[in-house]
Amino acid sequence: MGAIYILWLREMKRYIRSRVQIVVSLGQPALYLLALGFGFGPVFQKAGEGSYLQFMAPGVIGMTVLFSSIFSGIAMLWDRQFGFLKETLVAPVPRIQIMIGRTLGGATVAMIQGVLILVICLVAGFRPQHWIAVPAAFVFVMMIAVVFAALGTGIGSIIKDMQGFQLIMNFLVMPIFFLSGALYPLKNLPRVLTWITNADPLSYGVDGLRGVLTGLWAFPYALDVAVLCGLAAVFLTMGAWLFSRIQL
Amino acid sequence: MIRVENLTKTFDQFTAVKGISFDVEQGEIFAFLGPNGAGKTTTIKMLTTLLRPTSGAIHLNGLDPWVKQKEARQSFGIVFQDPSLDNEQTAYENMELHGVLYHVPRKVRAERIERLLTTFELWERRNDYAKTFSGGMKRRLEIARGLLHTPKILFLDEPTLGLDPQSRNQLWTHVKHLNETEQTTVFLTTHYMDEADRVAHRIAIMDHGAIVAQGTSAELKERTGSDSLEGAFLALTGESLRDEGADSKDQMRQFAKMWRGR
Ligand SMILES: Nc1ncnc2c1ncn2[C@@H]1O[C@H](COP(=O)(O)OP(=O)(O)OP(=O)(O)O)[C@@H](O)[C@H]1O
Ligand SMILES: [Mg+2]
């Protein structure tokens, strides 16, 4: 247990110490929120869909958690390059504990980021249907964070250089975000796009957040929870397996 | 203490270690010498469970490190050839993290960290980030860290790389002391022949993945009729340079791997 805690703590320290990075990583979603939220607002309203800010705020929270959690896993690349990964890999501790410590650390950071961006949304004028909705939304933030932190750890165990990192960012993380319904409603889409969005794990996370916060659901509530929990189990297992196979 | 039989490692088509065998007794200081690319680091990685051997047997302290992984890992300390510190944490935090990973009880941990950081003259800088350290200070911190859990076997892969003569001298004095007082077995590699000559009880010389000679420094000199270890080394491994064009080969390998996804 000590190993899990100390590696979790390390992620927390890194997060708290990188103040510039906190600002940078919150700046991007804040920009989406302001530029798109207010920019598309009038069009959205005219189409009879209500307030775009109300609609997209949960999406932006989902995006923040996605980027932050998956990035923390992929950041293993730096530990590999600067060599620290070796130190943890030869320690007399089951690899699974190392993996869990890192993953939970990354997930915790992502949750904090998610909460911070929720606060920014509130400041920008977003209003949840109920104040009780906020703790319920936190549960979804948690699930999204664990799913993608575990996925990130799995990916981080495989990629070995910057090219791999770019590849993952452009061909996995960005599509997960854009095809998740974070920015637009998932109804009346072309058939192919519907299949793809239904296969995107983040769709269920964003839907859960939006449903809880604004009452607008695209999938049944139970489906969102089931998919996220199932994927968390799958990605954690897969991540643990890939991590256990790292050789240097 | 360390027994290796027919150890082989093949990367794709390239065989880096070709069926080597050797024994290191408890309490012995054993030096592994060899030109660049000889396979020294690859051997250490296999001994320390970082790389799975293609074939052959390893016994550390009587244990197969791939079967009794945890016990084996607890029993050795390692200073890697490449840096392995967490640059974003302080010297003290790096030590603390190691202590926790190696199950050193809290009380003992604090005492030992203070003693080791003092020995390696880092105590004053304990609260500075590792990234602010000079190359030599980083190296000293890595060595201090490797000793924190009082390992029975110490692997040192070019520990003095980039150290000034003072630090080198101090390091070897410390290693010898540890070896004499605690019976710590030491397995080291170095490119400085004088160091091997000074500290090692026995020496193995490796070239192109195979051990070409082993014995005491005196035996190696006698066998080759040289009056220095350096002379013996050159006589055994030839004068030509190694690893020409390895860089471009490595890049190709890297590239191929990426596309195959591993
Ligand atoms: N992961 C790897 N994949 C492919 N080849 C590798 C890998 N690691 C090492 N090699 C090759 O194995 C050979 C032995 O490398 P190794 O690092 O063991 O040498 P060394 O004796 O430690 O050399 P040096 O004195 O330069 O540190 C080299 O030719 C190297 O290119
Ligand atoms: Mg080497």
XYZ file of C-alpha atoms and ligand atoms in Angstrom:
542
model
C 0.000 0.000 0.000
C 2.901 2.304 0.756
C 3.969 2.085 -2.870
C 0.546 3.078 -4.177
C 0.428 6.010 -1.796
C 3.923 7.324 -2.510
C 3.391 7.198 -6.280
C -0.015 8.836 -5.948
C 1.616 11.503 -3.793
C 4.270 12.053 -6.432
C 1.623 12.818 -9.050
C -0.046 15.239 -6.667
C 3.212 17.019 -5.930
C 4.030 17.341 -9.582
C 0.621 18.822 -10.202
C 0.703 21.320 -7.387
C 4.247 22.392 -8.209
C 3.573 23.050 -11.877
C 1.497 26.190 -11.380
C 2.113 27.407 -14.899
C 0.828 24.138 -16.246
C -2.332 24.344 -14.180
C -3.106 27.713 -15.706
C -2.257 26.504 -19.204
C -4.328 23.345 -18.923
C -7.338 25.287 -17.636
C -6.856 28.006 -20.210
C -7.730 25.755 -23.126
C -11.138 24.604 -21.857
C -11.860 28.136 -20.661
C -11.172 29.332 -24.192
C -13.550 26.728 -25.634
C -16.143 27.773 -23.143
C -15.914 31.453 -23.909
C -15.175 31.408 -27.636
C -17.566 28.615 -28.596
C -20.040 29.044 -25.781
C -20.705 32.643 -26.572
C -19.786 32.404 -30.265
C -22.197 29.604 -31.195
C -24.750 30.714 -28.624
C -26.967 32.761 -30.967
C -27.029 30.074 -33.726
C -27.867 27.373 -31.240
C -30.597 29.474 -29.698
C -32.137 30.236 -33.090
C -32.240 26.529 -33.872
C -34.469 26.198 -30.846
C -31.982 24.269 -28.729
C -31.796 26.673 -25.825
C -28.639 28.085 -24.311
C -25.423 26.768 -25.868
C -23.418 27.575 -22.763
C -25.792 25.357 -20.741
C -25.345 22.664 -23.349
C -21.615 22.700 -23.783
C -20.425 23.350 -20.220
C -20.720 19.652 -19.262
C -18.894 18.820 -22.497
C -16.059 21.140 -21.603
C -15.824 19.582 -18.147
C -15.656 16.162 -19.803
C -12.969 17.409 -22.159
C -10.865 18.783 -19.318
C -11.029 15.502 -17.442
C -10.274 13.534 -20.616
C -7.184 15.533 -21.553
C -5.859 15.750 -18.058
C -6.276 12.068 -17.198
C -5.068 10.594 -20.462
C -2.144 12.984 -20.526
C -1.028 11.976 -17.059
C -0.755 8.388 -18.248
C 1.067 9.273 -21.431
C 3.423 11.451 -19.388
C 5.058 8.166 -18.452
C 6.959 8.776 -21.659
C 8.923 11.490 -19.861
C 9.620 9.232 -16.918
C 10.920 6.731 -19.406
C 13.103 9.285 -21.140
C 14.448 10.869 -17.986
C 14.967 7.417 -16.573
C 12.872 7.560 -13.423
C 10.617 4.765 -14.678
C 13.486 2.279 -14.217
C 13.738 3.123 -10.550
C 10.122 2.101 -9.984
C 10.309 -0.928 -12.261
C 13.110 -2.664 -10.313
C 11.555 -1.961 -6.915
C 10.457 -4.980 -4.877
C 6.812 -4.059 -5.312
C 4.299 -5.764 -7.608
C 4.035 -3.797 -10.831
C 0.297 -3.608 -10.385
C 0.795 -1.411 -7.323
C 3.064 0.927 -9.235
C 0.523 1.096 -12.024
C -2.378 1.742 -9.649
C -0.496 4.460 -7.778
C 0.347 6.276 -10.987
C -3.133 5.855 -12.423
C -4.954 6.993 -9.300
C -2.609 9.965 -9.058
C -3.398 10.947 -12.639
C -7.116 10.408 -12.068
C -7.071 12.543 -8.924
C -5.359 15.384 -10.753
C -7.959 15.112 -13.516
C -10.775 15.275 -10.975
C -9.328 18.428 -9.451
C -9.049 19.941 -12.910
C -12.641 18.930 -13.632
C -13.870 20.626 -10.463
C -11.885 23.771 -11.215
C -13.374 24.020 -14.691
C -16.840 23.454 -13.247
C -16.231 26.484 -11.057
C -15.145 28.441 -14.124
C -18.344 27.347 -15.880
C -20.392 28.577 -12.947
C -18.608 31.893 -13.047
C -19.245 32.119 -16.800
C -22.982 31.784 -16.193
C -23.625 28.037 -16.309
C -26.437 26.961 -13.964
C -27.017 23.306 -12.971
C -30.660 22.280 -12.666
C -30.143 21.611 -8.968
C -27.304 22.211 -6.561
C -27.631 18.572 -5.589
C -26.646 17.786 -9.173
C -23.093 18.913 -8.452
C -22.063 15.944 -6.260
C -23.743 13.601 -8.755
C -21.723 15.213 -11.533
C -18.608 14.646 -9.447
C -19.279 10.925 -9.542
C -19.225 11.077 -13.341
C -16.083 13.189 -13.286
C -14.506 10.461 -11.175
C -15.543 7.690 -13.539
C -14.304 9.550 -16.623
C -11.023 10.272 -14.852
C -10.415 6.636 -13.943
C -11.372 5.324 -17.395
C -9.001 7.613 -19.252
C -6.183 7.601 -16.704
C -6.139 3.815 -17.045
C -6.218 4.081 -20.835
C -3.389 6.625 -20.640
C -1.279 4.305 -18.512
C -1.793 1.522 -21.019
C -0.775 3.769 -23.896
C 2.130 5.207 -21.913
C 3.424 1.658 -21.432
C 3.661 1.164 -25.182
C 4.843 4.424 -26.709
C 8.525 5.164 -26.515
C 9.053 8.502 -28.214
C 7.574 11.843 -29.179
C 6.269 10.584 -32.511
C 4.210 8.002 -30.702
C 2.908 10.716 -28.453
C 1.860 12.928 -31.380
C 0.237 9.965 -33.057
C -1.876 9.222 -30.001
C -2.828 12.848 -29.455
C -3.939 13.397 -33.042
C -5.495 10.059 -33.869
C -6.953 9.002 -30.554
C -7.419 11.782 -28.019
C -8.712 14.498 -30.339
C -11.218 12.168 -32.064
C -12.422 10.907 -28.681
C -13.136 14.501 -27.781
C -14.705 15.706 -31.038
C -16.868 12.598 -31.522
C -18.214 12.513 -27.988
C -21.107 14.925 -28.158
C -19.211 17.360 -25.976
C -19.840 20.154 -28.466
C -23.013 19.119 -30.320
C -26.135 17.021 -29.608
C -25.925 13.354 -30.582
C -29.262 13.268 -32.329
C -30.100 13.413 -36.046
C -26.497 12.682 -36.971
C -25.654 10.739 -40.160
C -25.838 7.008 -39.476
C -22.084 6.386 -39.611
C -21.393 9.196 -37.216
C -23.972 7.788 -34.832
C -22.135 4.465 -34.787
C -18.870 6.184 -34.119
C -20.191 8.432 -31.377
C -21.838 5.410 -29.758
C -18.480 3.667 -29.736
C -16.744 6.626 -28.118
C -16.321 6.069 -24.359
C -16.411 9.785 -23.661
C -19.947 10.030 -25.138
C -21.247 8.214 -22.074
C -19.228 10.337 -19.695
C -20.359 13.605 -21.248
C -23.927 12.332 -21.420
C -23.858 11.449 -17.744
C -22.474 14.856 -16.826
C -24.962 16.697 -19.009
C -27.873 14.580 -17.878
C -27.121 15.076 -14.226
C -26.340 18.762 -14.529
C -29.001 19.897 -17.016
C -31.501 17.037 -17.290
C -30.719 16.448 -20.967
C -29.980 12.746 -21.608
C -29.035 11.067 -24.882
C -28.666 7.570 -23.360
C -30.370 5.943 -20.385
C -28.752 6.876 -17.097
C -27.946 3.275 -16.225
C -26.248 2.707 -19.567
C -23.844 5.592 -18.962
C -22.866 4.211 -15.582
C -22.593 0.644 -16.822
C -20.436 1.562 -19.825
C -18.099 3.723 -17.758
C -17.682 1.150 -14.991
C -17.189 -1.633 -17.517
C -14.592 0.353 -19.440
C -12.805 1.303 -16.237
C -12.451 -2.391 -15.429
C -11.304 -3.235 -18.955
C -8.801 -0.390 -19.235
C -7.410 -0.968 -15.758
C -6.837 -4.628 -16.561
C -5.360 -3.846 -19.935
C -3.217 -1.049 -18.524
C -1.941 -3.267 -15.731
C -1.093 -5.983 -18.214
C 0.743 -3.650 -20.582
C 2.536 -1.985 -17.692
C 3.640 -5.338 -16.311
C 5.246 -6.161 -19.639
C 7.445 -3.083 -19.914
C 11.073 -3.962 -20.487
C 13.787 -1.393 -20.780
C 25.973 -15.011 -4.682
C 25.513 -14.388 -8.373
C 25.601 -17.396 -10.657
C 25.020 -17.079 -14.356
C 24.909 -19.961 -16.809
C 24.757 -19.660 -20.553
C 22.977 -16.338 -20.412
C 21.858 -15.091 -23.822
C 19.930 -12.069 -25.000
C 18.786 -11.570 -28.553
C 17.145 -8.348 -29.736
C 15.283 -9.017 -32.962
C 18.116 -10.578 -34.946
C 21.013 -9.136 -33.003
C 22.527 -11.182 -30.184
C 23.892 -8.755 -27.586
C 24.892 -11.366 -24.985
C 26.080 -14.749 -26.216
C 25.788 -17.513 -23.658
C 27.986 -16.105 -20.911
C 28.653 -17.902 -17.632
C 30.289 -16.678 -14.437
C 30.097 -16.833 -10.662
C 30.476 -14.081 -8.129
C 31.128 -15.104 -4.534
C 29.493 -13.488 -1.563
C 31.540 -10.524 -0.425
C 33.403 -10.262 -3.691
C 33.907 -7.161 -5.815
C 33.548 -8.241 -9.414
C 34.308 -5.924 -12.314
C 32.871 -6.316 -15.785
C 34.992 -4.587 -18.373
C 34.499 -4.309 -22.084
C 34.395 -1.897 -25.011
C 31.243 0.075 -25.834
C 28.446 -2.198 -26.919
C 30.043 -5.307 -25.418
C 26.827 -6.196 -23.631
C 27.636 -5.152 -20.062
C 24.510 -3.098 -19.473
C 22.343 -5.716 -21.149
C 23.756 -8.302 -18.749
C 23.050 -6.088 -15.742
C 19.515 -5.482 -16.961
C 18.907 -9.204 -17.131
C 20.405 -9.732 -13.668
C 18.177 -7.006 -12.235
C 14.894 -8.191 -13.797
C 14.604 -5.305 -16.254
C 15.076 -7.522 -19.294
C 13.981 -11.106 -19.741
C 16.827 -13.331 -20.919
C 16.324 -15.128 -24.213
C 17.845 -18.214 -22.592
C 20.120 -19.245 -19.755
C 19.890 -19.326 -15.977
C 20.465 -16.685 -13.311
C 20.706 -17.230 -9.574
C 20.912 -14.289 -7.236
C 21.472 -15.277 -3.644
C 20.207 -18.716 -4.608
C 16.986 -17.342 -6.116
C 15.857 -17.199 -9.687
C 15.041 -13.480 -9.966
C 12.273 -14.190 -12.475
C 10.533 -16.576 -10.104
C 11.181 -14.897 -6.752
C 11.067 -11.435 -8.178
C 10.216 -9.547 -5.037
C 12.836 -11.212 -2.829
C 15.475 -10.835 -5.502
C 14.709 -7.165 -6.032
C 14.770 -6.449 -2.328
C 18.224 -8.024 -2.129
C 20.013 -5.811 -4.605
C 20.652 -2.134 -5.123
C 21.451 -0.670 -8.494
C 23.001 2.434 -9.929
C 22.029 2.543 -13.576
C 24.296 3.726 -16.342
C 21.710 6.328 -17.385
C 20.121 8.798 -14.986
C 17.107 7.551 -13.050
C 16.238 10.326 -10.597
C 12.923 12.086 -10.389
C 14.071 15.564 -11.369
C 10.871 17.196 -10.166
C 11.381 16.042 -6.607
C 13.940 17.094 -4.034
C 16.914 14.981 -3.050
C 15.184 14.045 0.177
C 11.951 13.113 -1.578
C 13.857 10.926 -4.016
C 15.374 9.076 -1.069
C 12.055 8.884 0.748
C 10.290 7.427 -2.280
C 12.982 4.788 -2.635
C 12.741 3.953 1.054
C 9.000 3.427 0.812
C 9.285 1.301 -2.327
C 11.893 -0.875 -0.606
C 9.932 -1.254 2.636
C 12.448 0.538 4.844
C 10.595 1.273 8.133
C 9.878 4.932 8.697
C 12.192 5.486 11.681
C 15.165 3.720 10.172
C 14.455 5.509 6.909
C 14.854 8.997 8.314
C 18.091 8.056 10.073
C 19.618 6.351 7.077
C 18.644 9.066 4.670
C 20.355 11.623 6.843
C 23.459 9.482 7.193
C 23.741 8.666 3.502
C 23.061 12.195 2.302
C 25.687 13.404 4.770
C 28.192 10.813 3.594
C 27.723 11.877 -0.006
C 27.774 15.542 0.966
C 24.238 16.268 -0.139
C 22.592 16.887 3.216
C 22.790 20.668 2.864
C 21.044 20.429 -0.495
C 18.421 17.898 0.578
C 15.523 20.235 -0.109
C 16.650 21.236 -3.583
C 15.131 19.684 -6.672
C 17.249 17.029 -8.303
C 17.047 18.969 -11.567
C 19.100 21.762 -10.007
C 22.000 19.397 -9.240
C 25.203 19.104 -11.223
C 25.894 15.823 -13.008
C 28.200 14.671 -10.248
C 25.743 15.526 -7.502
C 23.000 13.615 -9.290
C 25.287 10.641 -9.524
C 26.076 10.809 -5.824
C 22.397 10.992 -5.017
C 21.713 7.908 -7.119
C 24.432 6.020 -5.322
C 23.168 7.107 -1.910
C 19.693 6.036 -2.945
C 20.872 2.617 -4.100
C 22.361 1.991 -0.650
C 19.314 3.056 1.338
C 17.818 -0.420 1.735
C 21.211 -1.997 2.658
C 21.319 -4.311 -0.343
C 23.284 -7.544 -0.187
C 24.341 -7.126 -3.787
C 25.209 -3.812 -5.337
C 25.129 -3.340 -9.110
C 27.072 -0.312 -10.286
C 26.900 0.353 -14.032
C 29.615 2.918 -14.716
C 28.929 4.660 -11.402
C 31.804 7.108 -11.805
C 30.766 8.351 -15.235
C 31.068 12.119 -15.115
C 32.465 12.310 -11.588
C 35.478 14.377 -10.616
C 38.515 12.606 -9.124
C 37.501 13.569 -5.577
C 34.061 12.053 -5.892
C 35.404 8.979 -7.600
C 37.913 8.426 -4.880
C 35.303 8.926 -2.213
C 32.851 6.611 -3.935
C 35.287 3.716 -4.211
C 36.485 4.223 -0.657
C 32.886 3.983 0.440
C 32.189 0.915 -1.672
C 35.282 -0.848 -0.354
C 34.319 0.008 3.183
C 30.827 -1.342 2.665
C 32.249 -4.478 1.124
C 34.596 -5.034 4.048
C 32.229 -4.206 6.893
C 28.914 -5.521 5.546
C 30.179 -8.171 3.162
C 28.214 -6.497 0.374
C 28.791 -8.188 -2.955
C 29.567 -5.671 -5.685
C 29.131 -6.119 -9.418
C 30.488 -3.142 -11.313
C 31.290 -1.978 -14.796
C 33.639 0.832 -15.643
C 35.761 2.132 -18.473
C 38.438 3.313 -16.042
C 40.943 0.480 -15.806
C 42.669 1.990 -12.785
C 39.426 1.805 -10.810
C 38.888 -1.831 -11.649
C 42.500 -2.542 -10.815
C 42.165 -0.801 -7.489
C 38.880 -2.164 -6.160
C 37.974 -5.395 -7.941
C 38.867 -8.779 -6.552
C 38.150 -10.376 -9.886
C 37.587 -9.060 -13.382
C 35.768 -10.404 -16.425
C 36.452 -8.918 -19.829
C 33.626 -8.959 -22.290
C 33.687 -8.293 -25.999
C 30.987 -8.685 -28.645
C 28.634 -10.318 -26.164
C 31.057 -12.978 -24.943
C 33.426 -13.175 -21.982
C 36.921 -13.375 -23.399
C 38.813 -13.700 -20.128
C 38.286 -13.654 -16.403
C 40.503 -13.713 -13.368
C 42.298 -11.411 -10.981
C 43.988 -8.348 -12.338
C 47.362 -10.022 -11.825
C 46.257 -13.108 -13.723
C 45.001 -11.094 -16.660
C 48.233 -9.139 -16.851
C 50.277 -12.297 -16.657
C 48.220 -14.083 -19.275
C 48.708 -11.280 -21.773
C 52.215 -10.378 -20.708
C 51.198 -6.759 -20.062
C 52.327 -4.660 -17.155
C 49.046 -2.758 -16.821
C 45.385 -3.753 -16.808
C 44.842 -1.376 -19.680
C 47.461 -3.230 -21.666
C 45.800 -6.540 -20.886
C 42.416 -5.102 -21.852
C 43.663 -3.886 -25.213
C 45.503 -7.140 -25.863
C 42.302 -9.093 -25.238
C 39.832 -6.876 -27.066
C 41.916 -5.400 -29.870
C 42.507 -1.772 -30.717
C 39.686 -1.092 -33.143
C 36.702 1.110 -32.268
C 33.264 -0.394 -31.631
C 29.759 0.433 -32.595
C 30.402 2.435 -35.734
C 27.118 3.391 -37.293
C 25.213 2.108 -34.314
C 23.283 5.351 -34.199
C 21.637 4.990 -37.563
C 21.008 1.324 -36.893
C 19.398 2.176 -33.594
C 17.186 4.738 -35.263
C 15.996 2.247 -37.833
C 15.258 -0.237 -35.085
C 13.352 2.396 -33.153
C 11.339 3.272 -36.253
C 10.541 -0.320 -37.115
C 9.439 -0.958 -33.548
C 7.114 1.982 -33.500
C 5.268 0.778 -36.536
C 4.936 -2.664 -35.160
C 3.502 -1.061 -32.052
C 6.043 -2.226 -29.549
N 16.743 -2.501 -26.452
C 17.664 -2.836 -27.376
N 17.302 -3.183 -28.626
C 18.211 -3.529 -29.536
N 19.548 -3.571 -29.313
C 19.979 -3.222 -28.104
C 19.078 -2.845 -27.065
N 19.808 -2.576 -25.952
C 21.095 -2.752 -26.293
N 21.216 -3.161 -27.583
C 22.475 -3.478 -28.273
O 23.154 -4.447 -27.529
C 24.558 -4.212 -27.555
C 25.096 -4.184 -26.145
O 24.667 -3.008 -25.491
P 25.022 -2.689 -23.989
O 24.297 -1.468 -23.615
O 24.794 -3.893 -23.168
O 26.575 -2.391 -24.083
P 27.574 -1.949 -22.960
O 28.593 -3.013 -22.839
O 26.845 -1.560 -21.735
O 28.247 -0.673 -23.637
P 28.669 0.747 -23.014
O 30.039 0.573 -22.481
O 28.677 1.632 -24.205
O 27.674 1.112 -21.992
C 24.756 -2.914 -28.328
O 25.162 -3.224 -29.637
C 23.392 -2.281 -28.340
O 23.197 -1.527 -29.528
Mg 26.594 0.073 -20.666
